[in-house]
Coordinates of C-alpha atoms in Angstrom, one line a residue:
M1 CA 12.7 8.4 -22.4
N2 CA 12.4 10.5 -25.5
T3 CA 14.6 13.6 -25.3
A4 CA 14.2 15.0 -28.8
A5 CA 14.4 18.7 -28.5
R6 CA 11.9 21.2 -29.8
W7 CA 11.6 25.0 -29.3
L8 CA 8.4 26.3 -27.8
T9 CA 6.4 29.0 -29.6
D10 CA 6.8 32.6 -28.4
Q11 CA 3.3 32.5 -27.0
R12 CA 4.0 29.3 -25.0
R13 CA 7.3 30.7 -23.7
I14 CA 5.5 33.8 -22.4
W15 CA 2.8 31.7 -20.8
I16 CA 5.2 29.3 -19.1
A17 CA 7.3 32.3 -17.9
V18 CA 4.2 33.9 -16.4
L19 CA 3.1 30.7 -14.8
I20 CA 6.6 30.2 -13.2
V21 CA 6.6 33.7 -11.8
A22 CA 3.2 33.2 -10.4
V23 CA 4.0 29.9 -8.8
V24 CA 7.3 31.2 -7.3
A25 CA 5.6 34.4 -6.0
G26 CA 3.0 32.3 -4.3
I27 CA 5.4 30.0 -2.6
A28 CA 8.3 32.3 -1.8
A29 CA 8.4 31.4 1.9
V30 CA 8.5 28.1 3.8
V31 CA 4.9 27.0 4.2
W32 CA 3.6 24.7 7.0
V33 CA 0.1 23.3 6.7
N34 CA -1.3 20.6 8.8
R35 CA 2.1 19.2 9.8
S36 CA 3.5 19.0 13.3
P37 CA 6.9 20.6 13.8
E38 CA 8.0 17.8 16.1
Q39 CA 10.6 15.3 15.0
P40 CA 9.2 12.7 12.7
Q41 CA 8.8 9.2 14.1
E42 CA 10.4 6.2 12.6
V43 CA 8.6 5.2 9.4
S44 CA 7.3 1.7 9.0
V45 CA 8.3 0.9 5.4
S46 CA 6.7 -1.8 3.3
Y47 CA 7.4 -0.2 -0.1
G48 CA 10.8 1.1 -1.0
R49 CA 13.2 1.9 -3.8
F50 CA 16.8 3.0 -3.4
L51 CA 16.3 2.5 0.4
I52 CA 18.9 2.0 3.1
S53 CA 18.1 0.6 6.5
P54 CA 20.1 2.7 9.0
R55 CA 18.7 6.2 9.7
L56 CA 21.4 8.8 9.0
D57 CA 20.7 11.9 11.2
S58 CA 24.3 13.2 10.9
T59 CA 27.1 13.0 8.4
P60 CA 28.0 9.4 7.8
V61 CA 31.6 8.2 7.8
P62 CA 33.4 5.8 5.3
R63 CA 33.9 2.3 6.8
W64 CA 35.6 0.5 3.9
T65 CA 36.7 0.9 0.3
L66 CA 37.2 -1.7 -2.4
R67 CA 38.9 -1.7 -5.8
A68 CA 39.5 -4.5 -8.3
A69 CA 42.8 -5.6 -6.7
D70 CA 41.0 -6.1 -3.4
L71 CA 38.6 -8.6 -5.0
S72 CA 40.6 -10.5 -7.7
D73 CA 44.1 -11.9 -7.9
E74 CA 44.0 -12.0 -11.7
P75 CA 46.7 -9.7 -13.1
G76 CA 45.1 -6.7 -14.8
A77 CA 41.6 -7.4 -13.6
V78 CA 39.2 -4.4 -13.5
L79 CA 35.8 -3.7 -11.9
L80 CA 33.0 -4.0 -14.4
A81 CA 29.9 -1.8 -14.5
A82 CA 27.5 -4.3 -13.0
P83 CA 24.8 -5.3 -13.6
Q84 CA 24.3 -4.1 -17.2
N85 CA 27.8 -4.2 -18.7
L86 CA 29.4 -7.5 -18.0
G87 CA 30.4 -8.2 -21.6
G88 CA 32.8 -5.3 -22.0
Y89 CA 34.8 -2.7 -20.1
Y90 CA 34.3 1.0 -20.7
G91 CA 36.8 2.5 -18.2
Y92 CA 34.4 2.8 -15.3
S93 CA 32.7 0.4 -12.8
S94 CA 29.9 -0.1 -10.4
P95 CA 28.8 -2.9 -8.1
M96 CA 25.1 -3.9 -7.8
D97 CA 22.6 -4.1 -5.0
A98 CA 21.6 -7.7 -4.3
G99 CA 19.3 -7.4 -1.3
A100 CA 21.4 -8.2 1.8
M101 CA 24.6 -8.4 -0.2
I102 CA 26.6 -6.2 -2.5
V103 CA 27.8 -8.0 -5.7
A104 CA 30.7 -6.8 -7.8
A105 CA 32.1 -8.2 -11.0
T106 CA 35.7 -8.4 -12.2
A107 CA 37.4 -9.5 -15.4
V108 CA 40.5 -9.0 -17.4
P109 CA 40.0 -6.6 -20.4
G110 CA 41.5 -7.4 -23.8
E111 CA 41.2 -5.8 -27.3
P112 CA 38.8 -3.1 -28.3
R113 CA 35.5 -4.5 -29.5
P114 CA 34.2 -3.5 -33.0
G115 CA 32.0 -0.4 -33.2
E116 CA 32.2 3.1 -31.8
N117 CA 32.1 3.3 -28.0
A118 CA 32.0 -0.5 -27.8
G119 CA 34.6 -0.7 -25.0
L120 CA 37.1 -3.4 -24.5
A121 CA 36.3 -7.1 -24.7
V122 CA 36.7 -8.9 -21.4
G123 CA 37.5 -12.5 -20.5
P124 CA 35.6 -14.7 -18.1
V125 CA 33.8 -12.8 -15.3
R126 CA 34.2 -13.4 -11.6
M127 CA 31.5 -12.3 -9.2
H128 CA 32.1 -11.4 -5.6
G129 CA 29.7 -11.2 -2.7
I130 CA 30.5 -8.4 -0.3
D131 CA 29.3 -7.8 3.3
P132 CA 27.8 -4.3 3.2
D133 CA 28.7 -3.6 6.9
T134 CA 32.4 -4.7 6.8
G135 CA 33.4 -4.7 3.1
Q136 CA 34.6 -8.3 3.5
V137 CA 34.4 -10.6 0.5
R138 CA 32.1 -13.5 1.5
W139 CA 32.3 -15.4 -1.7
T140 CA 33.8 -15.4 -5.2
T141 CA 32.4 -17.4 -8.1
D142 CA 33.7 -17.8 -11.6
V143 CA 30.7 -17.3 -13.9
G144 CA 32.3 -17.2 -17.3
E145 CA 31.2 -15.0 -20.1
L146 CA 28.1 -12.9 -19.5
V147 CA 26.3 -9.9 -21.1
S148 CA 24.4 -8.5 -18.1
C149 CA 22.2 -9.2 -15.1
R150 CA 18.8 -7.8 -14.3
E151 CA 19.1 -4.8 -12.0
Q152 CA 16.1 -5.6 -9.8
V153 CA 16.8 -8.6 -7.5
F154 CA 14.0 -10.6 -6.0
D155 CA 14.4 -13.3 -3.3
G156 CA 18.1 -12.8 -3.2
Q157 CA 18.6 -14.5 -6.6
L158 CA 20.6 -12.9 -9.5
A159 CA 19.1 -13.3 -13.0
C160 CA 21.9 -13.1 -15.5
H161 CA 22.4 -14.0 -19.1
G162 CA 25.0 -14.4 -21.9
T163 CA 24.2 -14.4 -25.6
H164 CA 23.0 -18.0 -25.5
R165 CA 22.9 -18.6 -21.7
V166 CA 20.8 -18.2 -18.6
L167 CA 22.5 -18.1 -15.2
I168 CA 20.8 -17.9 -11.8
I169 CA 23.0 -17.2 -8.8
E170 CA 22.2 -17.2 -5.1
A171 CA 23.4 -13.8 -3.9
A172 CA 24.0 -14.8 -0.3
T173 CA 26.4 -17.6 -1.1
G174 CA 27.4 -17.3 -4.8
A175 CA 26.1 -20.7 -5.5
V176 CA 25.0 -21.4 -9.1
L177 CA 21.3 -22.4 -9.0
G178 CA 20.9 -22.8 -12.7
D179 CA 23.1 -22.6 -15.7
H180 CA 21.4 -23.2 -19.1
T181 CA 22.5 -23.0 -22.7
T182 CA 19.8 -21.8 -25.1
D183 CA 19.2 -22.2 -28.9
F184 CA 18.1 -18.6 -29.2
D185 CA 19.7 -15.2 -28.4
V186 CA 18.8 -14.3 -24.8
M187 CA 17.7 -10.7 -24.3
D188 CA 16.1 -10.6 -20.8
V189 CA 15.8 -12.9 -17.8
T190 CA 13.8 -12.5 -14.5
V191 CA 13.5 -14.8 -11.5
R192 CA 10.8 -14.2 -8.8
D193 CA 9.1 -16.6 -6.4
G194 CA 11.1 -19.5 -7.9
V195 CA 9.8 -18.8 -11.4
V196 CA 12.2 -18.0 -14.2
S197 CA 11.1 -16.1 -17.3
V198 CA 13.3 -15.7 -20.3
A199 CA 12.8 -13.6 -23.4
G200 CA 14.9 -13.7 -26.5
R201 CA 14.9 -14.1 -30.3
T202 CA 16.0 -16.4 -33.1
A203 CA 19.3 -15.7 -34.9
D204 CA 17.5 -13.9 -37.8
W205 CA 15.8 -11.6 -35.2
M206 CA 12.4 -12.3 -36.8
T207 CA 10.9 -14.6 -34.1
A208 CA 10.6 -13.9 -30.3
V209 CA 11.2 -16.9 -28.0
V210 CA 9.8 -16.8 -24.4
T211 CA 10.0 -19.5 -21.8
R212 CA 8.6 -19.9 -18.3
G213 CA 10.0 -22.4 -15.8
T214 CA 12.3 -23.0 -12.9
T215 CA 15.9 -22.5 -12.0
S216 CA 16.6 -26.1 -12.9
D217 CA 14.4 -26.2 -16.1
I218 CA 13.7 -22.8 -17.7
D219 CA 10.9 -24.0 -20.0
A220 CA 9.3 -26.4 -17.6
T221 CA 6.0 -24.5 -17.7
W222 CA 5.9 -23.5 -21.3
R223 CA 8.0 -22.3 -24.3
R224 CA 6.4 -20.2 -27.0
T225 CA 7.5 -18.5 -30.2
Y226 CA 6.1 -15.3 -31.6
P227 CA 7.0 -14.5 -35.3
T228 CA 7.1 -10.8 -36.2
P229 CA 3.8 -9.7 -37.6
I230 CA 5.6 -7.2 -39.9
S231 CA 7.8 -8.7 -42.5
G232 CA 11.4 -7.6 -42.0
D233 CA 10.8 -5.8 -38.7
P234 CA 13.0 -7.4 -36.0
V235 CA 11.4 -8.5 -32.8
R236 CA 12.4 -6.8 -29.5
P237 CA 11.1 -8.9 -26.6
R238 CA 11.5 -7.5 -23.1
I239 CA 10.1 -8.3 -19.7
T240 CA 8.5 -5.7 -17.4
Q241 CA 6.5 -6.3 -14.3
D242 CA 3.9 -9.0 -15.0
Y243 CA 4.1 -8.6 -18.8
F244 CA 6.5 -9.2 -21.7
L245 CA 6.4 -6.7 -24.5
D246 CA 7.4 -6.8 -28.2
G247 CA 7.2 -4.3 -31.0
H248 CA 7.6 -0.5 -31.0
D249 CA 5.8 2.8 -31.7
H250 CA 2.0 2.1 -32.1
G251 CA 2.5 -1.6 -32.5
V252 CA 3.7 -2.7 -29.0
R253 CA 2.3 -6.1 -28.2
V254 CA 1.5 -6.8 -24.6
Y255 CA 1.5 -10.4 -23.4
D256 CA 0.6 -11.9 -20.0
L257 CA 3.9 -13.2 -18.5
R258 CA 2.2 -16.0 -16.7
T259 CA 0.3 -17.5 -19.6
G260 CA 2.1 -16.1 -22.7
E261 CA -1.3 -15.0 -24.1
L262 CA -1.6 -11.8 -26.1
L263 CA -3.5 -9.2 -24.1
F264 CA -3.6 -6.2 -26.5
T265 CA -1.6 -4.1 -28.9
G266 CA -0.9 -0.3 -28.8
P267 CA 1.6 2.5 -28.2
I268 CA 2.7 1.2 -24.8
A269 CA 5.4 3.2 -23.1
Y270 CA 5.5 2.0 -19.5
A271 CA 4.1 -0.7 -17.1
F272 CA 3.6 0.1 -13.5
D273 CA 3.7 -2.4 -10.7
G274 CA 0.2 -3.0 -9.7
G275 CA -1.0 -3.9 -13.2
I276 CA -1.7 -0.6 -14.9
V277 CA 0.1 0.1 -18.1
A278 CA 0.4 3.4 -19.9
S279 CA 0.1 4.2 -23.6
Q280 CA 1.9 7.3 -24.9
V281 CA 1.4 8.9 -28.3
F282 CA 4.2 11.4 -28.7
D283 CA 3.4 14.6 -30.6
R284 CA 5.2 15.4 -33.8
G285 CA 7.7 17.6 -32.1
G286 CA 8.8 14.7 -29.8
S287 CA 7.3 16.0 -26.5
A288 CA 5.3 13.9 -24.1
G289 CA 2.1 14.1 -26.2
R290 CA -0.9 12.0 -25.0
V291 CA -0.8 9.5 -22.1
T292 CA -3.6 7.2 -21.2
L293 CA -3.6 4.8 -18.3
L294 CA -5.0 1.3 -19.2
D295 CA -6.0 -1.8 -17.4
R296 CA -4.2 -5.1 -18.1
N297 CA -6.5 -5.8 -21.0
G298 CA -5.8 -2.5 -22.7
H299 CA -9.1 -0.8 -21.7
P300 CA -8.7 3.0 -21.0
I301 CA -9.0 4.0 -17.4
T302 CA -8.1 7.7 -17.5
E303 CA -6.4 10.3 -19.6
V304 CA -3.4 11.8 -18.0
G305 CA -3.7 15.6 -17.8
N306 CA -0.7 17.7 -19.1
A307 CA 1.2 14.5 -19.8
S308 CA 4.8 14.0 -19.0
F309 CA 7.4 11.5 -20.0
L310 CA 6.9 8.3 -18.0
L311 CA 9.5 7.2 -15.4
E312 CA 9.4 5.9 -11.8
W313 CA 13.1 6.0 -11.0
Y314 CA 13.4 8.0 -7.7
P315 CA 14.0 7.0 -4.1
T316 CA 10.8 5.8 -2.3
A317 CA 10.1 4.8 1.3
T318 CA 6.4 4.6 2.2
A319 CA 4.2 2.5 4.5
T320 CA 2.0 1.5 1.5
P321 CA 2.6 1.6 -2.3
P322 CA 2.4 5.2 -3.3
P323 CA 0.2 6.5 -6.1
I324 CA 1.3 6.8 -9.7
L325 CA 2.6 10.3 -10.0
T326 CA 2.7 11.6 -13.5
G327 CA 1.6 14.6 -15.5
E328 CA 0.3 16.8 -12.8
S329 CA -1.8 14.3 -10.8
A330 CA -1.6 11.4 -8.4
Y331 CA -3.4 8.2 -9.6
E332 CA -4.4 5.3 -7.4
R333 CA -1.9 2.5 -8.3
T334 CA -4.4 -0.3 -9.0
T335 CA -7.5 1.5 -10.2
G336 CA -6.1 4.6 -11.8
R337 CA -8.5 6.9 -9.9
V338 CA -7.3 10.5 -9.6
L339 CA -6.5 11.2 -6.0
W340 CA -5.2 14.8 -6.3
T341 CA -3.7 17.3 -8.7
N342 CA -0.7 19.6 -8.3
A343 CA 1.2 20.9 -11.3
Q344 CA 4.5 21.0 -9.3
I345 CA 5.1 17.3 -9.8
G346 CA 6.1 18.1 -13.4
I347 CA 8.5 20.4 -15.1
D348 CA 7.8 22.0 -18.6
E349 CA 11.1 22.1 -20.5
Y350 CA 11.8 22.8 -24.2
A351 CA 11.9 19.1 -25.0
G352 CA 8.5 18.5 -23.2
R353 CA 7.1 17.9 -19.8
K354 CA 9.1 15.6 -17.4
S355 CA 8.8 14.6 -13.8
A356 CA 10.0 17.0 -11.1
I357 CA 9.9 14.4 -8.4
Q358 CA 13.2 13.8 -6.6
G359 CA 11.8 11.3 -4.1
V360 CA 8.8 10.1 -2.0
V361 CA 9.7 9.8 1.7
D362 CA 7.2 8.8 4.3
N363 CA 4.2 11.1 3.5
T364 CA 6.1 13.7 1.5
V365 CA 6.6 14.0 -2.3
I366 CA 9.8 16.1 -2.8
V367 CA 10.0 18.0 -6.1
R368 CA 12.4 20.5 -7.6
S369 CA 11.6 23.8 -9.4
L370 CA 12.2 24.4 -13.1
D371 CA 15.6 26.1 -12.6
G372 CA 16.6 23.8 -9.8
S373 CA 16.9 26.6 -7.3
E374 CA 14.2 25.3 -4.9
L375 CA 12.9 22.1 -3.5
A376 CA 9.3 21.7 -2.2
G377 CA 7.5 19.1 -0.2
L378 CA 4.0 18.0 -1.1
D379 CA 1.7 16.0 1.1
L380 CA 1.3 12.5 -0.3
T381 CA -2.3 12.2 0.7
D382 CA -3.8 15.3 -0.9
G383 CA -1.0 17.1 -2.8
H384 CA -0.9 20.4 -0.9
R385 CA 2.4 22.0 -0.4
I386 CA 3.8 21.7 3.2
W387 CA 7.2 23.3 2.8
Q388 CA 9.6 25.0 0.3
Q389 CA 13.3 25.6 0.7
P390 CA 16.2 26.8 -1.4
T391 CA 18.2 23.9 -2.8
P392 CA 21.5 23.3 -1.0
F393 CA 23.2 22.5 -4.3
S394 CA 25.3 25.0 -6.3
N395 CA 25.1 22.6 -9.4
R396 CA 21.4 22.6 -10.3
S397 CA 21.5 20.3 -13.4
R398 CA 20.2 17.1 -11.9
Y399 CA 20.3 15.0 -8.7
D400 CA 20.5 11.3 -7.9
G401 CA 19.9 9.8 -4.5
I402 CA 18.7 7.4 -1.9
T403 CA 16.6 7.5 1.2
D404 CA 16.7 6.3 4.8
A405 CA 12.9 6.7 5.2
S406 CA 13.4 10.0 7.0
H407 CA 15.8 11.9 4.7
L408 CA 16.2 12.2 1.0
I409 CA 19.9 11.9 0.4
L410 CA 20.8 13.6 -2.9
T411 CA 24.0 14.2 -4.9
D412 CA 24.9 16.3 -7.9
G413 CA 28.2 14.5 -8.3
T414 CA 30.1 17.1 -6.3
T415 CA 28.3 17.3 -2.9
V416 CA 25.9 15.1 -1.0
H417 CA 23.0 16.7 1.1
A418 CA 20.5 15.0 3.3
I419 CA 17.1 16.7 3.1
N420 CA 14.6 16.3 6.0
A421 CA 11.4 15.0 4.4
A422 CA 9.3 16.6 7.2
D423 CA 10.4 20.3 6.7
G424 CA 12.9 20.5 3.9
S425 CA 15.8 21.5 6.1
T426 CA 19.3 20.2 5.4
A427 CA 20.3 17.6 8.0
W428 CA 23.9 17.3 6.9
S429 CA 26.2 17.8 3.9
M430 CA 29.5 16.3 2.7
P431 CA 31.7 16.5 -0.4
S432 CA 31.6 13.6 -2.9
P433 CA 34.9 11.9 -3.7
P434 CA 36.2 12.7 -7.1
S435 CA 34.8 10.4 -9.8
G436 CA 38.2 9.8 -11.4
D437 CA 36.6 9.9 -14.9
P438 CA 35.2 13.0 -16.6
R439 CA 32.4 10.9 -18.2
L440 CA 31.2 9.7 -14.8
R441 CA 29.7 11.5 -11.9
S442 CA 30.3 10.3 -8.4
A443 CA 27.1 8.5 -7.3
V444 CA 25.5 7.7 -4.0
K445 CA 23.6 4.4 -4.1
A446 CA 21.7 2.1 -1.8
M447 CA 23.4 -1.3 -1.8
G448 CA 22.9 -4.1 0.6
G449 CA 20.7 -1.7 2.6
R450 CA 23.7 0.7 3.2
M451 CA 24.9 3.9 1.7
V452 CA 27.6 3.4 -0.9
M453 CA 29.6 6.0 -2.8
V454 CA 30.7 4.9 -6.3
T455 CA 33.4 6.4 -8.4
A456 CA 35.0 5.1 -11.7
Q457 CA 37.4 2.7 -10.1
E458 CA 36.2 2.0 -6.5
F459 CA 33.3 2.0 -4.2
T460 CA 33.0 2.9 -0.5
G461 CA 30.6 1.8 2.2
Y462 CA 29.4 4.4 4.7
A463 CA 27.8 4.1 8.2
A464 CA 26.3 6.3 10.8
A465 CA 29.0 8.3 12.7

């Protein structure tokens, strides 16, 4: 996300201030429209992100806590920040969600790596599979030197890589399904439905290498190379949804991940699951600029009104895939058709418009106000406001969270609050454990289908009281 700051003109400041006052004045009270005050029924979820399976109607309680010493018998071993940082230690840690299992990584740190904020070099990595209900270690596998694993896990298989290595691990057992050495620098790996896709580049950074195959043979289907079209411009291949991308700015090349064929070139900023991609032309001040939704061949579908920076990284629990929510409208996920418009799904800040969405739970889109003092619930089907409540947080900077399909469970790093999606009331509240590191906020995460609190040196599993 581009966060380059720019100051608004005096006229725009006045206009936004007037708009905010008008909006707040019009929604000062809690509003109920076309919603029953009865308790919500259990939601049948087929689409979810940051989702836990047990419903938490009251304050959950800690069931187990793990630190590095509970996982590894290596002297000096530390918890690494999985899945992204497995090649170095930065003083803090995190496990990763692997479907029905939580996976943590440990290693012994050594000397500082060259470069500012490069962390400490680490030795061979051990991975540990943890039962999310009991905290018991189900397996431990020595996996050697790694760079990172892909955060999104499909079919219970971890897709990891080193500089010249592809490693596929079965999350349920820790079994190594595939371990391959490559003749190119690996930058990205995915595995889904038994298909392994790998993106990397040659040692001079001038040619992208992409393979498509299986866990036992990563280029069984095809292997292709893509020289940079601009002399001296390094390639940057990465995999997203059903595509792999290369290039930057106005020259992002979009390829079909199944065939390796070039689809189109443009200022591509984001790819949504469902096939739609978004082009984004930032304005000269660095704000969101112009956003257009495109089909998989690069043909324009619709222009996004009052565009915002693109990001779908919020808790979601819905019976069907929700619409694309960006700018100030909801767009049907596969066709791009505008379903409804409500400017409250975005926030206009000095650096540009960004998403106001905190989560989508059942049939409610939960958004925050510009100053963070209020939360509002919008009906997912038509966008009208159904409730508005003061935020329960004293720290209004930003929130992270999860959902149990009935509540949006948010934290600001100091406290945790569960917001009823149906009416915006606070179901329960609890303090967050201290992070133990001023650089890191205590976080609430969905792992193994359970609520887990993560601090710098340990993580704790919670369950219903």
